[in-house]
């Protein structure tokens, strides 16, 4: 059954999304819109970074001083109590920092909940976006890393460490490059932003800093080498999705995260390869689409623990 934002939110909620590259904060309004979006870089130096996060939250909260709840989505594994990050090789310096405790100390008047970013994205898309009406909904967050969350009958599937585990590290190429996780040929090693940036810089012989957003913008503007990088990523994404879907049998797959801004340039090759490789039963069941909330799915979904739990 589909839900409107008005059915699941009664009041504005402060949202924070801690990603491997940037940290965003905003107010999610009852109508499902994000307002007052601000961001900072996610940079090493845990106390300095945490201080910047506090300033970021205060900056956003000043625009909606009456909020009483704050949801925080975090890239990586959380502990059983969902109080701290315990594993993410992309932001290893933040592991085991008492994030929930320190946030509660800084904002004692707020109810605060932490959630894995892939779960947050999946729940946001299930309630507000492309997953509405789908019982088995898979959401893939493509950004610095590759997170995968799944909603089954309106609840996040928590298989390991509060989420689906490290499913974004499914092996897609046994001869592929080393991954930050310690493995080799993982989907994240082929699709994650650092890999795409390196691939693009190698193609155009650049030495200066480049971001994933820059590559997408250049691809959308007609740069063939940038487009080649995105299409190649889409093909590897299709391989990963075929493997994942053969296990989890979703009826809908949505692509979220920063890479989703590439739109059909990414989705089309991913869908083509998925159709070539997935089992007949999976191909007949699942459709692939861009997440409605795109790069902001995890930010919106940070609020989901405070939504009404309706089926």
PDB file of C-alpha atoms in Angstrom:
ATOM      1  CA  UNK A   1       0.000   0.000   0.000  1.00  0.00           C
ATOM      2  CA  UNK A   2       1.400   3.401  -0.932  1.00  0.00           C
ATOM      3  CA  UNK A   3       1.741   6.127   1.682  1.00  0.00           C
ATOM      4  CA  UNK A   4       1.902   9.880   1.446  1.00  0.00           C
ATOM      5  CA  UNK A   5       4.351  11.871   3.508  1.00  0.00           C
ATOM      6  CA  UNK A   6       1.396  13.198   5.542  1.00  0.00           C
ATOM      7  CA  UNK A   7       0.593   9.676   6.740  1.00  0.00           C
ATOM      8  CA  UNK A   8       4.061   9.028   8.121  1.00  0.00           C
ATOM      9  CA  UNK A   9       5.184  12.463   9.425  1.00  0.00           C
ATOM     10  CA  UNK A  10       3.237  14.720  11.752  1.00  0.00           C
ATOM     11  CA  UNK A  11       5.892  17.427  12.199  1.00  0.00           C
ATOM     12  CA  UNK A  12       9.302  18.546  10.882  1.00  0.00           C
ATOM     13  CA  UNK A  13      12.345  16.404  11.722  1.00  0.00           C
ATOM     14  CA  UNK A  14      16.005  17.423  11.677  1.00  0.00           C
ATOM     15  CA  UNK A  15      18.024  15.088   9.440  1.00  0.00           C
ATOM     16  CA  UNK A  16      21.774  14.470   9.205  1.00  0.00           C
ATOM     17  CA  UNK A  17      23.541  12.211   6.704  1.00  0.00           C
ATOM     18  CA  UNK A  18      27.175  11.279   7.397  1.00  0.00           C
ATOM     19  CA  UNK A  19      28.747  10.044   4.173  1.00  0.00           C
ATOM     20  CA  UNK A  20      32.265   9.171   3.171  1.00  0.00           C
ATOM     21  CA  UNK A  21      32.771  12.441   1.265  1.00  0.00           C
ATOM     22  CA  UNK A  22      30.301  14.921   2.723  1.00  0.00           C
ATOM     23  CA  UNK A  23      27.968  15.358   5.687  1.00  0.00           C
ATOM     24  CA  UNK A  24      24.597  16.991   5.093  1.00  0.00           C
ATOM     25  CA  UNK A  25      21.899  18.370   7.377  1.00  0.00           C
ATOM     26  CA  UNK A  26      18.388  19.599   6.632  1.00  0.00           C
ATOM     27  CA  UNK A  27      14.832  19.821   7.909  1.00  0.00           C
ATOM     28  CA  UNK A  28      12.374  17.260   6.528  1.00  0.00           C
ATOM     29  CA  UNK A  29       8.935  18.822   6.443  1.00  0.00           C
ATOM     30  CA  UNK A  30       5.664  16.880   6.886  1.00  0.00           C
ATOM     31  CA  UNK A  31       5.047  17.132   3.147  1.00  0.00           C
ATOM     32  CA  UNK A  32       8.285  15.232   2.478  1.00  0.00           C
ATOM     33  CA  UNK A  33      10.351  18.222   1.287  1.00  0.00           C
ATOM     34  CA  UNK A  34      13.868  18.902   2.531  1.00  0.00           C
ATOM     35  CA  UNK A  35      14.519  22.499   3.505  1.00  0.00           C
ATOM     36  CA  UNK A  36      17.627  24.415   4.552  1.00  0.00           C
ATOM     37  CA  UNK A  37      20.108  21.838   3.227  1.00  0.00           C
ATOM     38  CA  UNK A  38      23.688  22.545   4.295  1.00  0.00           C
ATOM     39  CA  UNK A  39      26.795  20.394   4.041  1.00  0.00           C
ATOM     40  CA  UNK A  40      30.413  20.097   5.123  1.00  0.00           C
ATOM     41  CA  UNK A  41      33.243  17.851   3.988  1.00  0.00           C
ATOM     42  CA  UNK A  42      33.707  14.590   5.891  1.00  0.00           C
ATOM     43  CA  UNK A  43      37.401  14.969   6.713  1.00  0.00           C
ATOM     44  CA  UNK A  44      39.712  13.087   9.121  1.00  0.00           C
ATOM     45  CA  UNK A  45      40.292  14.437  12.608  1.00  0.00           C
ATOM     46  CA  UNK A  46      37.428  13.145  14.695  1.00  0.00           C
ATOM     47  CA  UNK A  47      37.112  15.939  17.285  1.00  0.00           C
ATOM     48  CA  UNK A  48      37.508  18.690  14.702  1.00  0.00           C
ATOM     49  CA  UNK A  49      35.012  16.947  12.454  1.00  0.00           C
ATOM     50  CA  UNK A  50      32.512  16.446  15.278  1.00  0.00           C
ATOM     51  CA  UNK A  51      32.754  20.121  16.158  1.00  0.00           C
ATOM     52  CA  UNK A  52      31.983  20.991  12.541  1.00  0.00           C
ATOM     53  CA  UNK A  53      28.984  18.641  12.619  1.00  0.00           C
ATOM     54  CA  UNK A  54      27.634  20.368  15.734  1.00  0.00           C
ATOM     55  CA  UNK A  55      27.990  23.751  14.015  1.00  0.00           C
ATOM     56  CA  UNK A  56      26.251  22.343  10.921  1.00  0.00           C
ATOM     57  CA  UNK A  57      23.317  21.028  12.969  1.00  0.00           C
ATOM     58  CA  UNK A  58      22.947  24.318  14.832  1.00  0.00           C
ATOM     59  CA  UNK A  59      22.980  26.231  11.568  1.00  0.00           C
ATOM     60  CA  UNK A  60      20.082  24.154  10.251  1.00  0.00           C
ATOM     61  CA  UNK A  61      18.221  24.007  13.550  1.00  0.00           C
ATOM     62  CA  UNK A  62      18.175  27.791  13.766  1.00  0.00           C
ATOM     63  CA  UNK A  63      15.839  27.715  10.766  1.00  0.00           C
ATOM     64  CA  UNK A  64      13.367  25.430  12.587  1.00  0.00           C
ATOM     65  CA  UNK A  65      13.888  25.913  16.336  1.00  0.00           C
ATOM     66  CA  UNK A  66      10.782  23.936  17.306  1.00  0.00           C
ATOM     67  CA  UNK A  67      12.065  20.538  16.083  1.00  0.00           C
ATOM     68  CA  UNK A  68      12.244  17.929  18.833  1.00  0.00           C
ATOM     69  CA  UNK A  69      13.714  14.948  16.956  1.00  0.00           C
ATOM     70  CA  UNK A  70      16.870  14.331  14.949  1.00  0.00           C
ATOM     71  CA  UNK A  71      17.665  11.344  12.769  1.00  0.00           C
ATOM     72  CA  UNK A  72      21.249  10.638  11.734  1.00  0.00           C
ATOM     73  CA  UNK A  73      22.128   8.265   8.894  1.00  0.00           C
ATOM     74  CA  UNK A  74      25.675   6.933   8.943  1.00  0.00           C
ATOM     75  CA  UNK A  75      27.613   5.176   6.174  1.00  0.00           C
ATOM     76  CA  UNK A  76      28.848   1.825   7.495  1.00  0.00           C
ATOM     77  CA  UNK A  77      28.020  -0.709  10.196  1.00  0.00           C
ATOM     78  CA  UNK A  78      26.546   0.397  13.522  1.00  0.00           C
ATOM     79  CA  UNK A  79      26.788  -1.428  16.845  1.00  0.00           C
ATOM     80  CA  UNK A  80      23.810  -3.432  18.128  1.00  0.00           C
ATOM     81  CA  UNK A  81      22.428  -0.455  20.037  1.00  0.00           C
ATOM     82  CA  UNK A  82      22.898   1.820  17.008  1.00  0.00           C
ATOM     83  CA  UNK A  83      24.985   4.276  19.020  1.00  0.00           C
ATOM     84  CA  UNK A  84      28.252   4.390  17.029  1.00  0.00           C
ATOM     85  CA  UNK A  85      29.917   3.467  13.762  1.00  0.00           C
ATOM     86  CA  UNK A  86      31.912   0.257  14.141  1.00  0.00           C
ATOM     87  CA  UNK A  87      33.082  -0.377  10.570  1.00  0.00           C
ATOM     88  CA  UNK A  88      33.642   1.669   7.436  1.00  0.00           C
ATOM     89  CA  UNK A  89      37.079   1.554   5.788  1.00  0.00           C
ATOM     90  CA  UNK A  90      36.309   4.824   3.976  1.00  0.00           C
ATOM     91  CA  UNK A  91      35.940   6.746   7.269  1.00  0.00           C
ATOM     92  CA  UNK A  92      37.874   4.472   9.585  1.00  0.00           C
ATOM     93  CA  UNK A  93      38.865   7.385  11.812  1.00  0.00           C
ATOM     94  CA  UNK A  94      35.219   7.730  12.906  1.00  0.00           C
ATOM     95  CA  UNK A  95      34.907   4.105  14.019  1.00  0.00           C
ATOM     96  CA  UNK A  96      33.962   3.602  17.695  1.00  0.00           C
ATOM     97  CA  UNK A  97      33.519   7.322  18.311  1.00  0.00           C
ATOM     98  CA  UNK A  98      30.566   7.637  20.783  1.00  0.00           C
ATOM     99  CA  UNK A  99      28.484   9.520  18.259  1.00  0.00           C
ATOM    100  CA  UNK A 100      25.043   9.083  19.803  1.00  0.00           C
ATOM    101  CA  UNK A 101      26.264   9.904  23.299  1.00  0.00           C
ATOM    102  CA  UNK A 102      28.107  13.025  22.199  1.00  0.00           C
ATOM    103  CA  UNK A 103      25.172  14.244  20.101  1.00  0.00           C
ATOM    104  CA  UNK A 104      22.825  13.750  23.048  1.00  0.00           C
ATOM    105  CA  UNK A 105      25.202  15.746  25.240  1.00  0.00           C
ATOM    106  CA  UNK A 106      25.272  18.559  22.696  1.00  0.00           C
ATOM    107  CA  UNK A 107      21.498  18.538  22.122  1.00  0.00           C
ATOM    108  CA  UNK A 108      19.894  17.230  25.346  1.00  0.00           C
ATOM    109  CA  UNK A 109      16.440  18.480  24.323  1.00  0.00           C
ATOM    110  CA  UNK A 110      16.337  16.380  21.132  1.00  0.00           C
ATOM    111  CA  UNK A 111      15.349  12.752  20.701  1.00  0.00           C
ATOM    112  CA  UNK A 112      18.135  11.317  18.542  1.00  0.00           C
ATOM    113  CA  UNK A 113      18.277   8.097  16.518  1.00  0.00           C
ATOM    114  CA  UNK A 114      21.109   6.679  14.378  1.00  0.00           C
ATOM    115  CA  UNK A 115      20.522   4.489  11.334  1.00  0.00           C
ATOM    116  CA  UNK A 116      22.659   2.850   8.641  1.00  0.00           C
ATOM    117  CA  UNK A 117      22.547   5.077   5.557  1.00  0.00           C
ATOM    118  CA  UNK A 118      21.491   2.286   3.189  1.00  0.00           C
ATOM    119  CA  UNK A 119      18.524   1.461   5.454  1.00  0.00           C
ATOM    120  CA  UNK A 120      17.652   5.143   5.643  1.00  0.00           C
ATOM    121  CA  UNK A 121      17.668   5.439   1.853  1.00  0.00           C
ATOM    122  CA  UNK A 122      15.573   2.302   1.439  1.00  0.00           C
ATOM    123  CA  UNK A 123      12.966   3.467   3.943  1.00  0.00           C
ATOM    124  CA  UNK A 124      12.789   6.968   2.466  1.00  0.00           C
ATOM    125  CA  UNK A 125      12.236   5.567  -1.017  1.00  0.00           C
ATOM    126  CA  UNK A 126       9.721   3.013   0.286  1.00  0.00           C
ATOM    127  CA  UNK A 127       7.630   5.616   2.061  1.00  0.00           C
ATOM    128  CA  UNK A 128       8.163   8.694  -0.116  1.00  0.00           C
ATOM    129  CA  UNK A 129       9.582   7.639  -3.472  1.00  0.00           C
ATOM    130  CA  UNK A 130      10.106   4.868  -5.983  1.00  0.00           C
ATOM    131  CA  UNK A 131       9.521   1.991  -3.553  1.00  0.00           C
ATOM    132  CA  UNK A 132       5.922   2.841  -2.702  1.00  0.00           C
ATOM    133  CA  UNK A 133       3.629  -0.143  -3.105  1.00  0.00           C
ATOM    134  CA  UNK A 134       6.464  -2.706  -3.371  1.00  0.00           C
ATOM    135  CA  UNK A 135       6.711  -5.453  -0.748  1.00  0.00           C
ATOM    136  CA  UNK A 136      10.334  -6.374  -1.488  1.00  0.00           C
ATOM    137  CA  UNK A 137      12.154  -3.158  -2.263  1.00  0.00           C
ATOM    138  CA  UNK A 138      15.925  -2.911  -2.759  1.00  0.00           C
ATOM    139  CA  UNK A 139      17.737   0.430  -2.679  1.00  0.00           C
ATOM    140  CA  UNK A 140      21.370   0.797  -3.774  1.00  0.00           C
ATOM    141  CA  UNK A 141      23.258   3.883  -2.586  1.00  0.00           C
ATOM    142  CA  UNK A 142      26.109   4.653  -4.988  1.00  0.00           C
ATOM    143  CA  UNK A 143      28.485   7.282  -3.673  1.00  0.00           C
ATOM    144  CA  UNK A 144      31.889   7.130  -2.035  1.00  0.00           C
ATOM    145  CA  UNK A 145      31.009   3.522  -1.275  1.00  0.00           C
ATOM    146  CA  UNK A 146      28.234   1.181  -2.350  1.00  0.00           C
ATOM    147  CA  UNK A 147      25.535   0.637   0.253  1.00  0.00           C
ATOM    148  CA  UNK A 148      22.519  -1.609  -0.194  1.00  0.00           C
ATOM    149  CA  UNK A 149      19.367  -1.541   1.909  1.00  0.00           C
ATOM    150  CA  UNK A 150      16.139  -3.494   1.591  1.00  0.00           C
ATOM    151  CA  UNK A 151      12.619  -2.973   2.858  1.00  0.00           C
ATOM    152  CA  UNK A 152      10.462  -6.084   3.254  1.00  0.00           C
ATOM    153  CA  UNK A 153       6.808  -5.478   4.093  1.00  0.00           C
ATOM    154  CA  UNK A 154       7.656  -1.944   5.199  1.00  0.00           C
ATOM    155  CA  UNK A 155      10.561  -2.704   7.544  1.00  0.00           C
ATOM    156  CA  UNK A 156      14.323  -2.636   6.906  1.00  0.00           C
ATOM    157  CA  UNK A 157      15.932  -6.042   6.465  1.00  0.00           C
ATOM    158  CA  UNK A 158      18.633  -6.327   9.133  1.00  0.00           C
ATOM    159  CA  UNK A 159      20.746  -9.345   8.283  1.00  0.00           C
ATOM    160  CA  UNK A 160      24.103  -8.349   9.817  1.00  0.00           C
ATOM    161  CA  UNK A 161      25.276  -5.345  11.866  1.00  0.00           C
ATOM    162  CA  UNK A 162      21.923  -3.627  11.621  1.00  0.00           C
ATOM    163  CA  UNK A 163      21.732  -3.830   7.829  1.00  0.00           C
ATOM    164  CA  UNK A 164      22.290  -6.221   4.910  1.00  0.00           C
ATOM    165  CA  UNK A 165      25.963  -6.512   5.824  1.00  0.00           C
ATOM    166  CA  UNK A 166      28.640  -5.583   3.304  1.00  0.00           C
ATOM    167  CA  UNK A 167      26.557  -6.595   0.304  1.00  0.00           C
ATOM    168  CA  UNK A 168      27.947  -3.715  -1.761  1.00  0.00           C
ATOM    169  CA  UNK A 169      31.189  -5.689  -1.748  1.00  0.00           C
ATOM    170  CA  UNK A 170      29.807  -8.593  -3.757  1.00  0.00           C
ATOM    171  CA  UNK A 171      32.615  -9.773  -6.055  1.00  0.00           C
ATOM    172  CA  UNK A 172      32.055  -8.796  -9.678  1.00  0.00           C
ATOM    173  CA  UNK A 173      35.560  -9.351 -11.117  1.00  0.00           C
ATOM    174  CA  UNK A 174      38.002 -11.844  -9.608  1.00  0.00           C
ATOM    175  CA  UNK A 175      40.828 -10.034 -11.416  1.00  0.00           C
ATOM    176  CA  UNK A 176      39.602  -6.601 -10.401  1.00  0.00           C
ATOM    177  CA  UNK A 177      41.466  -3.975  -8.365  1.00  0.00           C
ATOM    178  CA  UNK A 178      42.041  -4.135  -4.614  1.00  0.00           C
ATOM    179  CA  UNK A 179      39.261  -2.617  -2.517  1.00  0.00           C
ATOM    180  CA  UNK A 180      39.501  -0.571   0.677  1.00  0.00           C
ATOM    181  CA  UNK A 181      37.665  -3.421   2.441  1.00  0.00           C
ATOM    182  CA  UNK A 182      40.678  -5.700   1.941  1.00  0.00           C
ATOM    183  CA  UNK A 183      39.064  -7.710  -0.841  1.00  0.00           C
ATOM    184  CA  UNK A 184      39.556  -7.583  -4.588  1.00  0.00           C
ATOM    185  CA  UNK A 185      37.173  -7.009  -7.487  1.00  0.00           C
ATOM    186  CA  UNK A 186      34.293  -5.848  -5.263  1.00  0.00           C
ATOM    187  CA  UNK A 187      31.433  -3.886  -6.774  1.00  0.00           C
ATOM    188  CA  UNK A 188      32.482  -0.897  -4.674  1.00  0.00           C
ATOM    189  CA  UNK A 189      36.012  -1.081  -6.077  1.00  0.00           C
ATOM    190  CA  UNK A 190      34.534  -0.784  -9.575  1.00  0.00           C
ATOM    191  CA  UNK A 191      31.676   1.681  -8.925  1.00  0.00           C
ATOM    192  CA  UNK A 192      32.633   3.768  -5.881  1.00  0.00           C
ATOM    193  CA  UNK A 193      33.447   7.444  -6.442  1.00  0.00           C
ATOM    194  CA  UNK A 194      37.216   7.083  -5.842  1.00  0.00           C
ATOM    195  CA  UNK A 195      37.445   4.391  -8.540  1.00  0.00           C
ATOM    196  CA  UNK A 196      35.482   6.481 -11.046  1.00  0.00           C
ATOM    197  CA  UNK A 197      37.561   9.567 -10.331  1.00  0.00           C
ATOM    198  CA  UNK A 198      40.787   7.598 -10.844  1.00  0.00           C
ATOM    199  CA  UNK A 199      39.440   6.113 -14.082  1.00  0.00           C
ATOM    200  CA  UNK A 200      38.430   9.502 -15.442  1.00  0.00           C
ATOM    201  CA  UNK A 201      41.707  11.183 -14.505  1.00  0.00           C
ATOM    202  CA  UNK A 202      43.580   8.371 -16.220  1.00  0.00           C
ATOM    203  CA  UNK A 203      41.519   8.797 -19.397  1.00  0.00           C
ATOM    204  CA  UNK A 204      42.001  12.553 -19.638  1.00  0.00           C
ATOM    205  CA  UNK A 205      45.486  12.638 -18.072  1.00  0.00           C
ATOM    206  CA  UNK A 206      44.427  15.013 -15.301  1.00  0.00           C
ATOM    207  CA  UNK A 207      46.425  15.591 -12.135  1.00  0.00           C
ATOM    208  CA  UNK A 208      44.241  18.164 -10.379  1.00  0.00           C
ATOM    209  CA  UNK A 209      41.377  17.281  -8.051  1.00  0.00           C
ATOM    210  CA  UNK A 210      38.192  15.949  -9.645  1.00  0.00           C
ATOM    211  CA  UNK A 211      34.918  14.943  -7.990  1.00  0.00           C
ATOM    212  CA  UNK A 212      32.216  12.486  -8.978  1.00  0.00           C
ATOM    213  CA  UNK A 213      29.881  15.444  -9.454  1.00  0.00           C
ATOM    214  CA  UNK A 214      32.332  16.962 -11.945  1.00  0.00           C
ATOM    215  CA  UNK A 215      32.397  13.732 -13.977  1.00  0.00           C
ATOM    216  CA  UNK A 216      28.597  13.548 -14.049  1.00  0.00           C
ATOM    217  CA  UNK A 217      28.280  17.183 -15.073  1.00  0.00           C
ATOM    218  CA  UNK A 218      30.788  16.724 -17.873  1.00  0.00           C
ATOM    219  CA  UNK A 219      29.078  13.522 -19.021  1.00  0.00           C
ATOM    220  CA  UNK A 220      25.669  15.225 -19.094  1.00  0.00           C
ATOM    221  CA  UNK A 221      27.235  18.076 -21.082  1.00  0.00           C
ATOM    222  CA  UNK A 222      28.423  15.656 -23.766  1.00  0.00           C
ATOM    223  CA  UNK A 223      31.979  14.828 -22.682  1.00  0.00           C
ATOM    224  CA  UNK A 224      32.442  11.358 -24.215  1.00  0.00           C
ATOM    225  CA  UNK A 225      35.215  10.281 -21.873  1.00  0.00           C
ATOM    226  CA  UNK A 226      33.197  11.223 -18.818  1.00  0.00           C
ATOM    227  CA  UNK A 227      30.187   9.416 -20.310  1.00  0.00           C
ATOM    228  CA  UNK A 228      32.361   6.354 -20.897  1.00  0.00           C
ATOM    229  CA  UNK A 229      33.256   6.252 -17.205  1.00  0.00           C
ATOM    230  CA  UNK A 230      29.574   6.444 -16.190  1.00  0.00           C
ATOM    231  CA  UNK A 231      28.446   3.793 -18.683  1.00  0.00           C
ATOM    232  CA  UNK A 232      31.240   1.487 -17.553  1.00  0.00           C
ATOM    233  CA  UNK A 233      30.124   1.972 -13.940  1.00  0.00           C
ATOM    234  CA  UNK A 234      26.552   1.181 -14.964  1.00  0.00           C
ATOM    235  CA  UNK A 235      27.632  -2.091 -16.530  1.00  0.00           C
ATOM    236  CA  UNK A 236      29.451  -3.168 -13.368  1.00  0.00           C
ATOM    237  CA  UNK A 237      26.431  -2.087 -11.365  1.00  0.00           C
ATOM    238  CA  UNK A 238      24.284  -4.377 -13.509  1.00  0.00           C
ATOM    239  CA  UNK A 239      26.590  -7.302 -12.706  1.00  0.00           C
ATOM    240  CA  UNK A 240      26.340  -6.556  -8.985  1.00  0.00           C
ATOM    241  CA  UNK A 241      22.564  -6.153  -9.077  1.00  0.00           C
ATOM    242  CA  UNK A 242      22.095  -9.455 -10.893  1.00  0.00           C
ATOM    243  CA  UNK A 243      24.062 -11.273  -8.197  1.00  0.00           C
ATOM    244  CA  UNK A 244      22.310  -9.476  -5.332  1.00  0.00           C
ATOM    245  CA  UNK A 245      18.831  -9.903  -6.802  1.00  0.00           C
ATOM    246  CA  UNK A 246      19.368 -13.619  -7.362  1.00  0.00           C
ATOM    247  CA  UNK A 247      19.688 -13.908  -3.582  1.00  0.00           C
ATOM    248  CA  UNK A 248      17.185 -11.347  -2.276  1.00  0.00           C
ATOM    249  CA  UNK A 249      14.486 -11.443  -5.012  1.00  0.00           C
ATOM    250  CA  UNK A 250      13.329  -7.811  -4.929  1.00  0.00           C
ATOM    251  CA  UNK A 251      10.359  -6.693  -6.982  1.00  0.00           C
ATOM    252  CA  UNK A 252      11.784  -3.182  -7.351  1.00  0.00           C
ATOM    253  CA  UNK A 253      15.379  -1.864  -7.375  1.00  0.00           C
ATOM    254  CA  UNK A 254      16.138   1.847  -7.022  1.00  0.00           C
ATOM    255  CA  UNK A 255      19.519   3.515  -7.513  1.00  0.00           C
ATOM    256  CA  UNK A 256      20.221   6.345  -5.048  1.00  0.00           C
ATOM    257  CA  UNK A 257      23.307   8.261  -3.939  1.00  0.00           C
ATOM    258  CA  UNK A 258      25.513  10.760  -5.728  1.00  0.00           C
ATOM    259  CA  UNK A 259      26.072   8.565  -8.787  1.00  0.00           C
ATOM    260  CA  UNK A 260      22.309   8.400  -9.400  1.00  0.00           C
ATOM    261  CA  UNK A 261      22.506  12.003 -10.639  1.00  0.00           C
ATOM    262  CA  UNK A 262      23.864  10.511 -13.896  1.00  0.00           C
ATOM    263  CA  UNK A 263      20.318   9.307 -14.592  1.00  0.00           C
ATOM    264  CA  UNK A 264      19.717   7.152 -17.667  1.00  0.00           C
ATOM    265  CA  UNK A 265      23.401   7.269 -18.605  1.00  0.00           C
ATOM    266  CA  UNK A 266      23.908   4.975 -15.591  1.00  0.00           C
ATOM    267  CA  UNK A 267      20.543   3.214 -15.351  1.00  0.00           C
ATOM    268  CA  UNK A 268      20.345   2.073 -18.988  1.00  0.00           C
ATOM    269  CA  UNK A 269      23.593   0.041 -19.049  1.00  0.00           C
ATOM    270  CA  UNK A 270      22.862  -1.285 -15.549  1.00  0.00           C
ATOM    271  CA  UNK A 271      19.437  -2.512 -16.684  1.00  0.00           C
ATOM    272  CA  UNK A 272      20.826  -4.009 -19.889  1.00  0.00           C
ATOM    273  CA  UNK A 273      23.509  -6.045 -18.096  1.00  0.00           C
ATOM    274  CA  UNK A 274      21.042  -7.012 -15.357  1.00  0.00           C
ATOM    275  CA  UNK A 275      18.700  -8.428 -17.994  1.00  0.00           C
ATOM    276  CA  UNK A 276      21.583 -10.351 -19.552  1.00  0.00           C
ATOM    277  CA  UNK A 277      22.822 -11.960 -16.318  1.00  0.00           C
ATOM    278  CA  UNK A 278      20.023 -12.319 -13.773  1.00  0.00           C
ATOM    279  CA  UNK A 279      17.933 -15.474 -13.529  1.00  0.00           C
ATOM    280  CA  UNK A 280      14.671 -15.670 -15.448  1.00  0.00           C
ATOM    281  CA  UNK A 281      12.635 -15.494 -12.243  1.00  0.00           C
ATOM    282  CA  UNK A 282      14.463 -12.368 -11.103  1.00  0.00           C
ATOM    283  CA  UNK A 283      14.234 -10.655 -14.504  1.00  0.00           C
ATOM    284  CA  UNK A 284      10.495 -11.247 -14.593  1.00  0.00           C
ATOM    285  CA  UNK A 285      10.033  -9.888 -11.092  1.00  0.00           C
ATOM    286  CA  UNK A 286      12.325  -6.895 -10.695  1.00  0.00           C
ATOM    287  CA  UNK A 287      12.438  -3.487 -12.332  1.00  0.00           C
ATOM    288  CA  UNK A 288      15.329  -1.017 -11.994  1.00  0.00           C
ATOM    289  CA  UNK A 289      14.792   2.718 -11.661  1.00  0.00           C
ATOM    290  CA  UNK A 290      16.501   5.827 -10.384  1.00  0.00           C
ATOM    291  CA  UNK A 291      15.524   6.623  -6.808  1.00  0.00           C
ATOM    292  CA  UNK A 292      12.996   9.457  -6.689  1.00  0.00           C
ATOM    293  CA  UNK A 293      14.986  11.177  -3.936  1.00  0.00           C
ATOM    294  CA  UNK A 294      18.283  10.519  -5.725  1.00  0.00           C
ATOM    295  CA  UNK A 295      21.376  11.752  -3.858  1.00  0.00           C
ATOM    296  CA  UNK A 296      19.201  12.925  -0.950  1.00  0.00           C
ATOM    297  CA  UNK A 297      17.533   9.575  -0.152  1.00  0.00           C
ATOM    298  CA  UNK A 298      19.767   8.820   2.841  1.00  0.00           C
ATOM    299  CA  UNK A 299      19.293  12.354   4.188  1.00  0.00           C
ATOM    300  CA  UNK A 300      15.488  12.132   3.992  1.00  0.00           C
ATOM    301  CA  UNK A 301      15.493   8.612   5.392  1.00  0.00           C
ATOM    302  CA  UNK A 302      17.495   9.609   8.459  1.00  0.00           C
ATOM    303  CA  UNK A 303      14.118  10.706   9.839  1.00  0.00           C
ATOM    304  CA  UNK A 304      12.362   7.388   9.327  1.00  0.00           C
ATOM    305  CA  UNK A 305      12.705   6.037  12.928  1.00  0.00           C
ATOM    306  CA  UNK A 306      10.335   8.841  13.977  1.00  0.00           C
ATOM    307  CA  UNK A 307       7.711   8.178  11.313  1.00  0.00           C
ATOM    308  CA  UNK A 308       4.447   6.473  12.107  1.00  0.00           C
ATOM    309  CA  UNK A 309       4.846   2.725  11.684  1.00  0.00           C
ATOM    310  CA  UNK A 310       2.002   1.948   9.336  1.00  0.00           C
ATOM    311  CA  UNK A 311       1.923  -1.012   6.957  1.00  0.00           C
TER     312      UNK A 311
END
